[in-house]
PDB file of C-alpha atoms in Angstrom:
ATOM      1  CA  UNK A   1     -15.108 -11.677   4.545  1.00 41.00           C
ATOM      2  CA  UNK A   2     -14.446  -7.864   3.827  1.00 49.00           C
ATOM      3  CA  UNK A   3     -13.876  -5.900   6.743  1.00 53.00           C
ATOM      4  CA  UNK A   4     -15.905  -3.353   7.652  1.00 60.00           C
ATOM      5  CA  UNK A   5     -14.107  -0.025   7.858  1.00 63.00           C
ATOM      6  CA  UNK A   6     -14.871   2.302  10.967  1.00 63.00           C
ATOM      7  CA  UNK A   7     -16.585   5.808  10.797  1.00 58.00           C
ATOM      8  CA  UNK A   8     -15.915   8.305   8.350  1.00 62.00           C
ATOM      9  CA  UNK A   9     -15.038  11.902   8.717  1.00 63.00           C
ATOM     10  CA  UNK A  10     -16.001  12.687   5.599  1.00 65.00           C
ATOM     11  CA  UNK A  11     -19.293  13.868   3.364  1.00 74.00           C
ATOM     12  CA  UNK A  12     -22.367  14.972   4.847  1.00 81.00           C
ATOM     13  CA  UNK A  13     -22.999  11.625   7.157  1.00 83.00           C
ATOM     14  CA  UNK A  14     -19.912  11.992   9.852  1.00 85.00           C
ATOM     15  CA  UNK A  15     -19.421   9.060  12.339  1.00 87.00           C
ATOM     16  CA  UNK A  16     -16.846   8.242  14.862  1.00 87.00           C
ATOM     17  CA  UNK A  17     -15.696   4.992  14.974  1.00 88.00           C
ATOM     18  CA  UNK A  18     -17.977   3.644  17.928  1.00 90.00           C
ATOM     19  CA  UNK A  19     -20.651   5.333  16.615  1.00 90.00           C
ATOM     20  CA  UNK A  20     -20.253   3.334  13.843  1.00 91.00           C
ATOM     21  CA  UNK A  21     -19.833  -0.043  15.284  1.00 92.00           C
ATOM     22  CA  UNK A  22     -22.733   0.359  17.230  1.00 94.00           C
ATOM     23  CA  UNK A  23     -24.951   0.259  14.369  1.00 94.00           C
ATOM     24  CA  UNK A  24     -23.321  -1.735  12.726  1.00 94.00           C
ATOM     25  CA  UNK A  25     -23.656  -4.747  15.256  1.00 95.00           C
ATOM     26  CA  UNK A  26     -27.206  -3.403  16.401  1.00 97.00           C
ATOM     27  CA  UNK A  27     -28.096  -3.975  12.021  1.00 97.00           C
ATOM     28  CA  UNK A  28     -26.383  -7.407  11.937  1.00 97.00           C
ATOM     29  CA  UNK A  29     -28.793  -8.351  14.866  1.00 97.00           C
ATOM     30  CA  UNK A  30     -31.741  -7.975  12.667  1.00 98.00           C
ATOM     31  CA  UNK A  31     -31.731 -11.516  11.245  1.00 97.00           C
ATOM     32  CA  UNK A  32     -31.911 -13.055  14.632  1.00 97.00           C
ATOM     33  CA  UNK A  33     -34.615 -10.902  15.857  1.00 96.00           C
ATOM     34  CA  UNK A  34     -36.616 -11.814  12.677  1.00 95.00           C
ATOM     35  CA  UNK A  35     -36.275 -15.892  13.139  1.00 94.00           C
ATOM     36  CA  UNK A  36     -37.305 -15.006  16.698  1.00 94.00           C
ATOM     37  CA  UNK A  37     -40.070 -12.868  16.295  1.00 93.00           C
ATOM     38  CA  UNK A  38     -41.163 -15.993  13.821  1.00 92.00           C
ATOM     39  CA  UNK A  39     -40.363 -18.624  16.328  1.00 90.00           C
ATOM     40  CA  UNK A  40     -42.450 -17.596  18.774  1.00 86.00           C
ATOM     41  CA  UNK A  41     -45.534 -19.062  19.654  1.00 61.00           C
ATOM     42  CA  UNK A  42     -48.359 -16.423  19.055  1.00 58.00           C
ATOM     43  CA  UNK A  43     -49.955 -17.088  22.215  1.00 54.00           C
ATOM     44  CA  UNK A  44     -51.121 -13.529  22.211  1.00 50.00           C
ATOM     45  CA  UNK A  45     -53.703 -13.563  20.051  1.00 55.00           C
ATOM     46  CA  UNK A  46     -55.819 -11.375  22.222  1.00 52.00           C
ATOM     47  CA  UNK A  47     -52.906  -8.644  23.229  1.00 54.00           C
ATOM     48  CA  UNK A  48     -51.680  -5.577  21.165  1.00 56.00           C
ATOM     49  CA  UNK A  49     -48.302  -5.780  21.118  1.00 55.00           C
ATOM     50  CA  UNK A  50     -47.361  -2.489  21.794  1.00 59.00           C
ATOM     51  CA  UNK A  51     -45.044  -1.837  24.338  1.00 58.00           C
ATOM     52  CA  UNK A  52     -47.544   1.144  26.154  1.00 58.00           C
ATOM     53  CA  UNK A  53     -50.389  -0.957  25.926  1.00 56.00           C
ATOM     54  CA  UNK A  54     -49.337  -4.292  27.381  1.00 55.00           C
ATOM     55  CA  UNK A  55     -50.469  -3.670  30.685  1.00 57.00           C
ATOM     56  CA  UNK A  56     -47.956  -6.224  33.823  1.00 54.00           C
ATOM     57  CA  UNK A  57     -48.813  -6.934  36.930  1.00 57.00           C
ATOM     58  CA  UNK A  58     -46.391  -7.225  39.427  1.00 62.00           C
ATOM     59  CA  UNK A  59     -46.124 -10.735  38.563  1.00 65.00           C
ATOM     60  CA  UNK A  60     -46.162 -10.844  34.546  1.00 64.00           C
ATOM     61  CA  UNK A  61     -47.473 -14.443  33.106  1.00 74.00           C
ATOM     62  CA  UNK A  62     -46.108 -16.127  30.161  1.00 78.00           C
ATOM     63  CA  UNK A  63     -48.484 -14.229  27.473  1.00 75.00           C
ATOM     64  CA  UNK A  64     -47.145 -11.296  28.819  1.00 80.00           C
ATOM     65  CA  UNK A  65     -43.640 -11.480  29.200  1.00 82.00           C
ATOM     66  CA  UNK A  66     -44.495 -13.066  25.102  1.00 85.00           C
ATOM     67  CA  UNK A  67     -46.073 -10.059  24.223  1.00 84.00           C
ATOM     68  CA  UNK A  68     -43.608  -7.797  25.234  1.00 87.00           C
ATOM     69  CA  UNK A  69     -40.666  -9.825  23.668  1.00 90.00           C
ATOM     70  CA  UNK A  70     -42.482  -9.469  20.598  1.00 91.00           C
ATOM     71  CA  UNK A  71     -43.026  -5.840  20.904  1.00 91.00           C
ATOM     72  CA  UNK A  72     -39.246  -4.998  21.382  1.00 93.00           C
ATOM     73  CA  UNK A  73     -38.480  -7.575  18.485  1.00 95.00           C
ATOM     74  CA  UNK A  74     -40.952  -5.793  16.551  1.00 95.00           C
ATOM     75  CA  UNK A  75     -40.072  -2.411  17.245  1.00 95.00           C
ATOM     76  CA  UNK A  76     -35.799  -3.465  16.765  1.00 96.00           C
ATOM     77  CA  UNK A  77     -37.124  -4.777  13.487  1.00 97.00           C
ATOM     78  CA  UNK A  78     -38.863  -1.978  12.535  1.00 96.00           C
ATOM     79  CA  UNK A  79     -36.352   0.449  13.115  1.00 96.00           C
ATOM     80  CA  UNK A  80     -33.727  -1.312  11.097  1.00 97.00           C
ATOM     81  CA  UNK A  81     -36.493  -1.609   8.053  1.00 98.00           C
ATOM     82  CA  UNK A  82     -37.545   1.501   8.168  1.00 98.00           C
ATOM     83  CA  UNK A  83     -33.837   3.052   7.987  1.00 97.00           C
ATOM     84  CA  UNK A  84     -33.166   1.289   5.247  1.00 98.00           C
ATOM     85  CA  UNK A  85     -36.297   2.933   3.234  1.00 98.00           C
ATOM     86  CA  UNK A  86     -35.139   6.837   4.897  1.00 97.00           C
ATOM     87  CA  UNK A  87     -31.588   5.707   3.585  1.00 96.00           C
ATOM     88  CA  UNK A  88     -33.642   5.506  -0.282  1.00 97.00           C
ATOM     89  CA  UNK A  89     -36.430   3.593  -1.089  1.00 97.00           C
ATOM     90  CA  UNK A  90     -35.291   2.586  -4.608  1.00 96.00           C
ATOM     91  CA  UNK A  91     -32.458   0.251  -2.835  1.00 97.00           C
ATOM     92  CA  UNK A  92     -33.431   0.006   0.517  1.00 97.00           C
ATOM     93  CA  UNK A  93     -33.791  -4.096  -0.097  1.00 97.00           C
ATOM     94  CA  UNK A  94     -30.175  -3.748  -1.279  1.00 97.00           C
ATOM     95  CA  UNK A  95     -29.029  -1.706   1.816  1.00 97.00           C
ATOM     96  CA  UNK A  96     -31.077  -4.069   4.325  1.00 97.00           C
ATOM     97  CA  UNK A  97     -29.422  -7.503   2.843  1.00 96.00           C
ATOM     98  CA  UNK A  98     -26.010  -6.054   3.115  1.00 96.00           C
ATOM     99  CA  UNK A  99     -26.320  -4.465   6.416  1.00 96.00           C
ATOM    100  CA  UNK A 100     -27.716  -7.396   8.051  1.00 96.00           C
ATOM    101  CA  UNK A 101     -25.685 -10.029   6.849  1.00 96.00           C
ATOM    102  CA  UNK A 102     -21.696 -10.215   6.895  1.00 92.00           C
ATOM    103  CA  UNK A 103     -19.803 -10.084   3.999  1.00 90.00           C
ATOM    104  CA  UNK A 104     -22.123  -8.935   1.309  1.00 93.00           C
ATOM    105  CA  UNK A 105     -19.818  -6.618  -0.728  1.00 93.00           C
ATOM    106  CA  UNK A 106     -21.068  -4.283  -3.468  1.00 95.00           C
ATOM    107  CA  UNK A 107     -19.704  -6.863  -6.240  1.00 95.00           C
ATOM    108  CA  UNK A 108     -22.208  -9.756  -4.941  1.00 94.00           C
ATOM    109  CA  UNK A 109     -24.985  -6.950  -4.979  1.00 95.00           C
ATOM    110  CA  UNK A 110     -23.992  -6.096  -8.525  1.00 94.00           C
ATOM    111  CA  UNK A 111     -23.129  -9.195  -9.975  1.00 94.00           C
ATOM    112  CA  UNK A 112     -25.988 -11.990  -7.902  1.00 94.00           C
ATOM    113  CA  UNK A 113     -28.691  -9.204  -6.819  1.00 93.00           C
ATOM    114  CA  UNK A 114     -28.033  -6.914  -9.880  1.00 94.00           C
ATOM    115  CA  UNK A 115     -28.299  -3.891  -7.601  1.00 95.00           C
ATOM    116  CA  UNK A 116     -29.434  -1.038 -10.411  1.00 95.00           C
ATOM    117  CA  UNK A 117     -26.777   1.812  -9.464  1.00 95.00           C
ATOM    118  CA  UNK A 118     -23.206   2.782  -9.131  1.00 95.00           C
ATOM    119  CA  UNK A 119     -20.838   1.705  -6.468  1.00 95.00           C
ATOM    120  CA  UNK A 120     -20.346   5.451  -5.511  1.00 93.00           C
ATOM    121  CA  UNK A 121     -24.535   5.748  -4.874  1.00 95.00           C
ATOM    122  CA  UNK A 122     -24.725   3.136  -2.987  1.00 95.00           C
ATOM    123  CA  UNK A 123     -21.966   3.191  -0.769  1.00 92.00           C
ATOM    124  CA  UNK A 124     -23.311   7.123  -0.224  1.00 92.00           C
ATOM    125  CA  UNK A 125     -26.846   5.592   0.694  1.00 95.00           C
ATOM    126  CA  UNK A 126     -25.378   2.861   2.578  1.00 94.00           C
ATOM    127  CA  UNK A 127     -23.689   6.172   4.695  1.00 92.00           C
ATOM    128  CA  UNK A 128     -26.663   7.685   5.316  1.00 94.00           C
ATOM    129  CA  UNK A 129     -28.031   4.346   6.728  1.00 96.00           C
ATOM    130  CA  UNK A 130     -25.292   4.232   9.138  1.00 94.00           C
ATOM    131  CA  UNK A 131     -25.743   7.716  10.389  1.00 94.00           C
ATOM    132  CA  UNK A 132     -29.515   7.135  10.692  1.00 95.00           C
ATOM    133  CA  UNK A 133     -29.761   4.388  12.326  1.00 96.00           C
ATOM    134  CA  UNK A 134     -26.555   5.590  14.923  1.00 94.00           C
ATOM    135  CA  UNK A 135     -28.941   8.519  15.539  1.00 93.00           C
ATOM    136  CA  UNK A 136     -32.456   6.452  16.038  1.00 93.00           C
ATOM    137  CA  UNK A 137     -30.484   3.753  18.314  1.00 91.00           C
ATOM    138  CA  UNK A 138     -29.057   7.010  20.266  1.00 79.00           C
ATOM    139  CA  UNK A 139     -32.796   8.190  20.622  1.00 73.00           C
ATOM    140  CA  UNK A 140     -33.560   4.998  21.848  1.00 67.00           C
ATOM    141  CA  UNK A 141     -31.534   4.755  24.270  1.00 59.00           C
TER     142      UNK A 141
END
């Protein structure tokens, strides 16, 4: 597996190291999120799930505390997916399969995924991606 190298100093998206990491492992959390947010049981059928409008009582049931897991999957989802597209929306697919799995390298993308630009472009769009998402998780929080 190809090791990921730590923040850049560089270019127009500077990192620091932790900033780095932290996206980084908040990214490679996407897949689990995803099989969760399919594995569970939609037993709120009748809730929005969106975080301000699930209403608790003191004493939350089991369709609630559901329905806000899935908004907070949803939403940690989102914000991965929708970096990806603000990083470029020609090759965000590209960008989202190698950010959120380990050791997808450029050459796989080119060679198994036929990724349709240079090494230089994407490792500058996978940058920005990095630097985006450090910022949105940094908002977040």
């Amino acid at each position: 597996m190809p090791k990921a190298r730590a923040g850049w100093k560089r270019g127009e998206y500077k990192l620091e190291n932790h900033e780095f990491y932290m996206a980084l492992h908040f990214a490679l959390q996407y897949n689990k999120w995803v099989d969760r947010y399919n594995a569970i049981a939609d037993t709120s059928k009748g809730i929005d799930n969106s975080r301000e409008k699930v209403q608790t009582s003191p004493n939350p049931d089991e369709v609630e505390n559901t329905a806000i897991e899935l908004a907070e999957l949803k939403e940690n989802i989102n914000a991965v997916e929708e970096t990806a597209k603000a990083a470029d929306p020609c090759i965000w697919m590209y960008i989202l399969k190698a950010a959120t799995n380990e050791g997808i390298t450029y050459n796989y993308l080119k060679n198994v995924m036929m990724i349709p630009c240079s090494r230089n472009y994407y490792y500058d769009r996978r940058h920005k991606f990095y630097y985006l998402l450090s910022k949105k998780i940094k908002v977040k929080t």
